[in-house]
């Protein structure tokens, strides 16, 4: 167990922000986590997964712990399904590749999402018509202070659009250490999303397979989203706002082609990327912070930006979208003040 001091988190956040943590350590099992906590019991705690959904606005005056609990274990199987218990520190896309190789279906639409398995349920990661809540059986977590261990089933996790109990009632309380997935042996393909259809047609793919779907998803993501290894970013910076049908109609009266997603609660979900683009921000630069030229929902570090530069740009965007559409954008990124 090595605890480092005054440690740069730059390699540990995909925005590539050079924030320092007063202390830093990694843990590969719960026992190590408990030991480290006992060594520094009073330090504020930050748990890092892949660091792909986080923005450091300043140095972190506390203890940052990187979850490196690994392992994929088959715990149950029936003719239709397989249940896999996976360590929270496993890389998400590597886990998707494992499932593809074993022919376990359900996560192929979530290919290439950065981050770790343990961070995925926190914000109910989703893309191209699928959310992780559809394949989560249960989540195991340990309380940061009391070390109480809990297992939440799917319902207990209170999943919503980029939401879960871990971002609300249990915020800063529990550390996820394992996630159990229920995957299908027989795939149900989810290819209704427009961009998926386009590429399937372009490539003349007629027989679907989970590998083919994954390849299409990877292609779409690579064409639109910047690779964090090349340009620092945290994926979508804001959530897509949900507005009332009346509000949507008033926007449509001014912008005939406003896109919309169907939303279950009688609200209309509008792509924040579209709102930001209409407000003139796509491809704009403000010092070392910028708005990606192919997807306006993604803010980027153009090189040596500080967290506060990115935050300032995000606030300007929020103001102009609010002015133009009376829509308040909320960050999807976890901002560490
Ligand atoms: N659009 C624009 N301009 C832009 C970007 C988007 O006009 O610059 C419009 C287009 O009409 C496009 C529509 O918005 O058809 C939707 O864009 P896209 O398919 O890129 O999806 P999104 O709504 O912007 C969401 C997720 C992404 C996920 C994609 C695909 C959120 C906050 N973001 O983005 O998730 O990959 O759908 O399902 O829900 C992430 O969470 O980090 C993330 C990348």
Short mmCIF file of N, CA, C and O and ligand atoms in Angstrom, two decimals, residues 52-53 109-111 113-114 123-131 161-162 193 195 217 220-221 224-225 233-241 257-261 269-278 282-283 291-298 330 332-333, ligand 1:
data_model
loop_
_atom_site.label_atom_id
_atom_site.label_comp_id
_atom_site.label_asym_id
_atom_site.label_seq_id
_atom_site.Cartn_x
_atom_site.Cartn_y
_atom_site.Cartn_z
N UNK A 52 -13.30 9.76 -16.42
CA UNK A 52 -13.76 10.21 -17.73
C UNK A 52 -15.01 11.08 -17.67
O UNK A 52 -15.55 11.47 -18.70
N UNK A 53 -15.46 11.36 -16.44
CA UNK A 53 -16.68 12.17 -16.34
C UNK A 53 -16.51 13.20 -15.22
O UNK A 53 -17.44 13.50 -14.49
N UNK A 109 -24.20 -1.94 -27.68
CA UNK A 109 -24.48 -0.53 -28.04
C UNK A 109 -23.67 0.44 -27.16
O UNK A 109 -23.59 1.62 -27.46
N UNK A 110 -23.13 -0.10 -26.08
CA UNK A 110 -22.39 0.77 -25.15
C UNK A 110 -20.88 0.63 -25.38
O UNK A 110 -20.07 0.97 -24.51
N UNK A 111 -20.50 0.16 -26.57
CA UNK A 111 -19.08 0.02 -26.92
C UNK A 111 -18.38 1.38 -26.86
O UNK A 111 -18.98 2.40 -27.19
N UNK A 113 -17.46 3.41 -24.66
CA UNK A 113 -17.68 4.46 -23.64
C UNK A 113 -16.48 4.43 -22.70
O UNK A 113 -16.11 3.37 -22.20
N UNK A 114 -15.84 5.59 -22.51
CA UNK A 114 -14.68 5.59 -21.60
C UNK A 114 -15.11 5.32 -20.16
O UNK A 114 -16.29 5.50 -19.83
N UNK A 123 -24.00 6.90 -13.12
CA UNK A 123 -24.77 7.81 -13.96
C UNK A 123 -25.55 7.06 -15.02
O UNK A 123 -25.96 7.64 -16.00
N UNK A 124 -25.77 5.75 -14.78
CA UNK A 124 -26.57 4.96 -15.73
C UNK A 124 -26.15 5.29 -17.16
O UNK A 124 -26.93 5.83 -17.95
N UNK A 125 -24.91 4.94 -17.48
CA UNK A 125 -24.37 5.30 -18.81
C UNK A 125 -25.32 4.81 -19.91
O UNK A 125 -25.96 3.76 -19.77
N UNK A 126 -25.38 5.58 -20.97
CA UNK A 126 -26.29 5.21 -22.05
C UNK A 126 -25.80 5.75 -23.37
O UNK A 126 -25.11 6.77 -23.41
N UNK A 127 -26.12 5.03 -24.44
CA UNK A 127 -25.80 5.52 -25.78
C UNK A 127 -26.54 4.68 -26.81
O UNK A 127 -26.78 3.49 -26.59
N UNK A 128 -26.90 5.32 -27.89
CA UNK A 128 -27.51 4.64 -29.04
C UNK A 128 -28.65 3.71 -28.66
O UNK A 128 -28.69 2.53 -29.04
N UNK A 129 -29.56 4.27 -27.86
CA UNK A 129 -30.81 3.56 -27.56
C UNK A 129 -30.77 2.59 -26.40
O UNK A 129 -31.77 1.96 -26.07
N UNK A 130 -29.62 2.46 -25.73
CA UNK A 130 -29.52 1.50 -24.62
C UNK A 130 -28.93 2.19 -23.39
O UNK A 130 -28.03 3.02 -23.52
N UNK A 131 -29.48 1.83 -22.22
CA UNK A 131 -28.88 2.31 -20.96
C UNK A 131 -28.43 1.09 -20.17
O UNK A 131 -29.05 0.02 -20.25
N UNK A 161 -32.45 8.85 -16.29
CA UNK A 161 -31.57 9.35 -17.35
C UNK A 161 -30.33 9.99 -16.72
O UNK A 161 -30.42 11.01 -16.09
N UNK A 162 -29.19 9.33 -16.89
CA UNK A 162 -27.90 9.74 -16.30
C UNK A 162 -28.02 9.97 -14.77
O UNK A 162 -27.37 10.83 -14.21
N UNK A 193 -31.70 3.56 -33.90
CA UNK A 193 -31.06 4.87 -33.92
C UNK A 193 -30.61 5.24 -35.35
O UNK A 193 -29.98 4.41 -36.03
N UNK A 195 -28.33 7.04 -36.93
CA UNK A 195 -26.94 6.91 -37.41
C UNK A 195 -26.55 5.44 -37.57
O UNK A 195 -25.74 5.10 -38.45
N UNK A 217 -21.17 1.06 -33.87
CA UNK A 217 -21.16 2.05 -32.77
C UNK A 217 -19.78 2.69 -32.65
O UNK A 217 -19.65 3.91 -32.51
N UNK A 220 -19.33 5.25 -35.34
CA UNK A 220 -20.07 6.51 -35.09
C UNK A 220 -19.35 7.34 -34.03
O UNK A 220 -19.12 8.53 -34.20
N UNK A 221 -18.98 6.67 -32.94
CA UNK A 221 -18.33 7.41 -31.85
C UNK A 221 -17.02 8.05 -32.31
O UNK A 221 -16.74 9.20 -32.00
N UNK A 224 -17.50 11.24 -34.32
CA UNK A 224 -18.09 12.43 -33.70
C UNK A 224 -17.39 12.89 -32.43
O UNK A 224 -17.38 14.07 -32.12
N UNK A 225 -16.90 11.91 -31.67
CA UNK A 225 -16.40 12.26 -30.34
C UNK A 225 -14.88 12.26 -30.33
O UNK A 225 -14.24 11.35 -30.86
N UNK A 233 -11.09 15.64 -22.91
CA UNK A 233 -12.54 15.92 -22.83
C UNK A 233 -13.20 14.91 -21.91
O UNK A 233 -12.59 13.90 -21.56
N UNK A 234 -14.43 15.18 -21.54
CA UNK A 234 -15.15 14.27 -20.65
C UNK A 234 -16.45 13.80 -21.26
O UNK A 234 -17.42 13.58 -20.55
N UNK A 235 -16.50 13.67 -22.57
CA UNK A 235 -17.76 13.26 -23.23
C UNK A 235 -18.77 14.39 -23.13
O UNK A 235 -18.39 15.58 -23.05
N UNK A 236 -20.03 14.05 -23.13
CA UNK A 236 -21.07 15.10 -23.04
C UNK A 236 -20.87 15.92 -21.77
O UNK A 236 -20.78 15.34 -20.68
N UNK A 237 -20.82 17.22 -21.92
CA UNK A 237 -20.62 18.06 -20.73
C UNK A 237 -21.94 18.31 -20.00
O UNK A 237 -21.98 18.41 -18.78
N UNK A 238 -23.02 18.40 -20.78
CA UNK A 238 -24.34 18.67 -20.19
C UNK A 238 -25.27 17.49 -20.45
O UNK A 238 -25.06 16.70 -21.38
N UNK A 239 -26.34 17.42 -19.68
CA UNK A 239 -27.40 16.45 -19.97
C UNK A 239 -28.31 17.05 -21.04
O UNK A 239 -28.41 18.28 -21.14
N UNK A 240 -28.98 16.21 -21.78
CA UNK A 240 -29.99 16.72 -22.70
C UNK A 240 -31.19 17.18 -21.88
O UNK A 240 -31.74 16.38 -21.12
N UNK A 241 -31.59 18.45 -21.99
CA UNK A 241 -32.67 18.94 -21.13
C UNK A 241 -34.03 18.38 -21.52
O UNK A 241 -34.28 18.10 -22.69
N UNK A 257 -36.85 22.98 -37.41
CA UNK A 257 -36.22 21.66 -37.45
C UNK A 257 -35.61 21.22 -36.11
O UNK A 257 -34.73 20.36 -36.10
N UNK A 258 -36.10 21.79 -35.03
CA UNK A 258 -35.54 21.39 -33.72
C UNK A 258 -35.71 19.87 -33.53
O UNK A 258 -36.81 19.35 -33.64
N UNK A 259 -34.58 19.15 -33.26
CA UNK A 259 -34.73 17.70 -33.06
C UNK A 259 -35.25 17.39 -31.65
O UNK A 259 -35.15 18.24 -30.75
N UNK A 260 -35.79 16.21 -31.46
CA UNK A 260 -36.28 15.84 -30.13
C UNK A 260 -36.19 14.33 -29.96
O UNK A 260 -36.27 13.58 -30.92
N UNK A 261 -36.00 13.92 -28.70
CA UNK A 261 -36.05 12.49 -28.35
C UNK A 261 -37.39 12.25 -27.67
O UNK A 261 -37.83 13.09 -26.89
N UNK A 269 -37.39 15.67 -24.69
CA UNK A 269 -35.93 15.80 -24.49
C UNK A 269 -35.33 16.38 -25.77
O UNK A 269 -35.57 15.86 -26.86
N UNK A 270 -34.58 17.46 -25.60
CA UNK A 270 -33.99 18.14 -26.76
C UNK A 270 -32.47 17.96 -26.68
O UNK A 270 -31.89 18.11 -25.61
N UNK A 271 -31.82 17.62 -27.78
CA UNK A 271 -30.35 17.47 -27.72
C UNK A 271 -29.65 18.79 -27.35
O UNK A 271 -29.78 19.79 -28.09
N UNK A 272 -28.94 18.76 -26.25
CA UNK A 272 -28.22 19.97 -25.82
C UNK A 272 -27.22 20.40 -26.89
O UNK A 272 -26.98 21.60 -27.08
N UNK A 273 -26.65 19.42 -27.60
CA UNK A 273 -25.68 19.74 -28.65
C UNK A 273 -26.29 20.64 -29.72
O UNK A 273 -25.64 21.57 -30.21
N UNK A 274 -27.55 20.39 -30.04
CA UNK A 274 -28.24 21.23 -31.03
C UNK A 274 -28.44 22.64 -30.48
O UNK A 274 -28.18 23.64 -31.18
N UNK A 275 -28.90 22.75 -29.23
CA UNK A 275 -29.13 24.07 -28.61
C UNK A 275 -27.83 24.88 -28.60
O UNK A 275 -27.81 26.07 -28.92
N UNK A 276 -26.74 24.20 -28.25
CA UNK A 276 -25.44 24.89 -28.14
C UNK A 276 -24.96 25.33 -29.53
O UNK A 276 -24.46 26.45 -29.70
N UNK A 277 -25.19 24.45 -30.51
CA UNK A 277 -24.80 24.81 -31.88
C UNK A 277 -25.61 26.03 -32.36
O UNK A 277 -25.05 26.97 -32.95
N UNK A 278 -26.91 26.03 -32.11
CA UNK A 278 -27.75 27.17 -32.53
C UNK A 278 -27.30 28.46 -31.86
O UNK A 278 -27.41 29.54 -32.43
N UNK A 282 -20.53 26.03 -31.51
CA UNK A 282 -19.84 24.86 -32.06
C UNK A 282 -18.47 25.25 -32.65
O UNK A 282 -18.39 26.19 -33.44
N UNK A 283 -17.44 24.57 -32.23
CA UNK A 283 -16.09 24.84 -32.76
C UNK A 283 -15.44 26.10 -32.20
O UNK A 283 -14.30 26.42 -32.56
N UNK A 291 -15.07 24.24 -27.75
CA UNK A 291 -16.26 23.42 -28.01
C UNK A 291 -15.92 22.58 -29.24
O UNK A 291 -15.49 23.12 -30.26
N UNK A 292 -16.09 21.28 -29.13
CA UNK A 292 -15.68 20.37 -30.21
C UNK A 292 -16.39 20.72 -31.51
O UNK A 292 -17.56 21.06 -31.51
N UNK A 293 -15.65 20.62 -32.62
CA UNK A 293 -16.26 21.08 -33.88
C UNK A 293 -17.26 20.10 -34.47
O UNK A 293 -18.05 20.46 -35.31
N UNK A 294 -17.22 18.83 -34.00
CA UNK A 294 -18.16 17.86 -34.57
C UNK A 294 -19.32 17.53 -33.65
O UNK A 294 -20.28 16.89 -34.06
N UNK A 295 -19.22 17.91 -32.39
CA UNK A 295 -20.29 17.60 -31.43
C UNK A 295 -20.23 18.70 -30.36
O UNK A 295 -19.36 18.70 -29.50
N UNK A 296 -21.18 19.62 -30.43
CA UNK A 296 -21.13 20.82 -29.59
C UNK A 296 -21.37 20.54 -28.10
O UNK A 296 -21.17 21.41 -27.26
N UNK A 297 -21.78 19.31 -27.79
CA UNK A 297 -22.04 18.95 -26.39
C UNK A 297 -20.74 18.60 -25.65
O UNK A 297 -20.72 18.43 -24.44
N UNK A 298 -19.66 18.53 -26.42
CA UNK A 298 -18.39 18.11 -25.83
C UNK A 298 -17.44 19.31 -25.72
O UNK A 298 -17.10 19.92 -26.73
N UNK A 330 -28.05 21.53 -17.41
CA UNK A 330 -27.31 21.08 -16.21
C UNK A 330 -26.15 20.20 -16.62
O UNK A 330 -26.28 19.35 -17.51
N UNK A 332 -23.55 17.31 -16.94
CA UNK A 332 -23.60 15.87 -16.80
C UNK A 332 -22.29 15.42 -16.13
O UNK A 332 -22.23 14.42 -15.46
N UNK A 333 -21.29 16.24 -16.36
CA UNK A 333 -19.95 16.02 -15.79
C UNK A 333 -19.99 16.29 -14.29
O UNK A 333 -20.70 17.18 -13.83
N1 LIG B 1 -26.78 17.91 -32.64
C1 LIG B 1 -26.52 19.11 -33.30
N2 LIG B 1 -25.29 19.67 -33.15
C2 LIG B 1 -24.32 19.10 -32.40
C3 LIG B 1 -24.58 17.90 -31.74
C4 LIG B 1 -25.81 17.32 -31.84
O1 LIG B 1 -27.36 19.63 -33.98
O2 LIG B 1 -23.24 19.70 -32.35
C5 LIG B 1 -28.11 17.29 -32.77
C6 LIG B 1 -28.28 16.50 -34.04
O3 LIG B 1 -29.56 16.74 -34.52
C7 LIG B 1 -28.21 15.06 -33.60
C8 LIG B 1 -28.76 15.14 -32.20
O4 LIG B 1 -28.36 16.41 -31.72
O5 LIG B 1 -28.97 14.25 -34.41
C9 LIG B 1 -28.25 14.05 -31.27
O6 LIG B 1 -26.83 14.07 -31.27
P1 LIG B 1 -26.01 12.75 -30.88
O7 LIG B 1 -26.53 11.58 -31.61
O8 LIG B 1 -24.56 13.04 -30.99
O9 LIG B 1 -26.41 12.52 -29.37
P2 LIG B 1 -26.50 13.49 -28.10
O10 LIG B 1 -27.91 13.59 -27.68
O11 LIG B 1 -25.80 14.76 -28.35
C10 LIG B 1 -26.38 11.57 -26.35
C11 LIG B 1 -25.56 11.20 -25.16
C12 LIG B 1 -24.21 10.65 -25.60
C13 LIG B 1 -24.45 9.42 -26.46
C14 LIG B 1 -25.33 9.85 -27.66
C15 LIG B 1 -25.72 8.69 -28.54
C16 LIG B 1 -26.27 12.65 -23.35
C17 LIG B 1 -25.91 13.80 -22.47
N3 LIG B 1 -25.38 12.35 -24.28
O12 LIG B 1 -25.71 12.64 -27.01
O13 LIG B 1 -23.50 10.25 -24.45
O14 LIG B 1 -23.24 8.86 -26.93
O15 LIG B 1 -26.56 10.44 -27.18
O16 LIG B 1 -26.72 7.94 -27.93
O17 LIG B 1 -27.32 12.04 -23.17
C18 LIG B 1 -21.94 10.99 -22.79
O18 LIG B 1 -22.83 10.82 -21.96
O19 LIG B 1 -20.79 11.39 -22.45
C19 LIG B 1 -22.22 10.73 -24.20
C20 LIG B 1 -21.32 10.95 -25.15
#
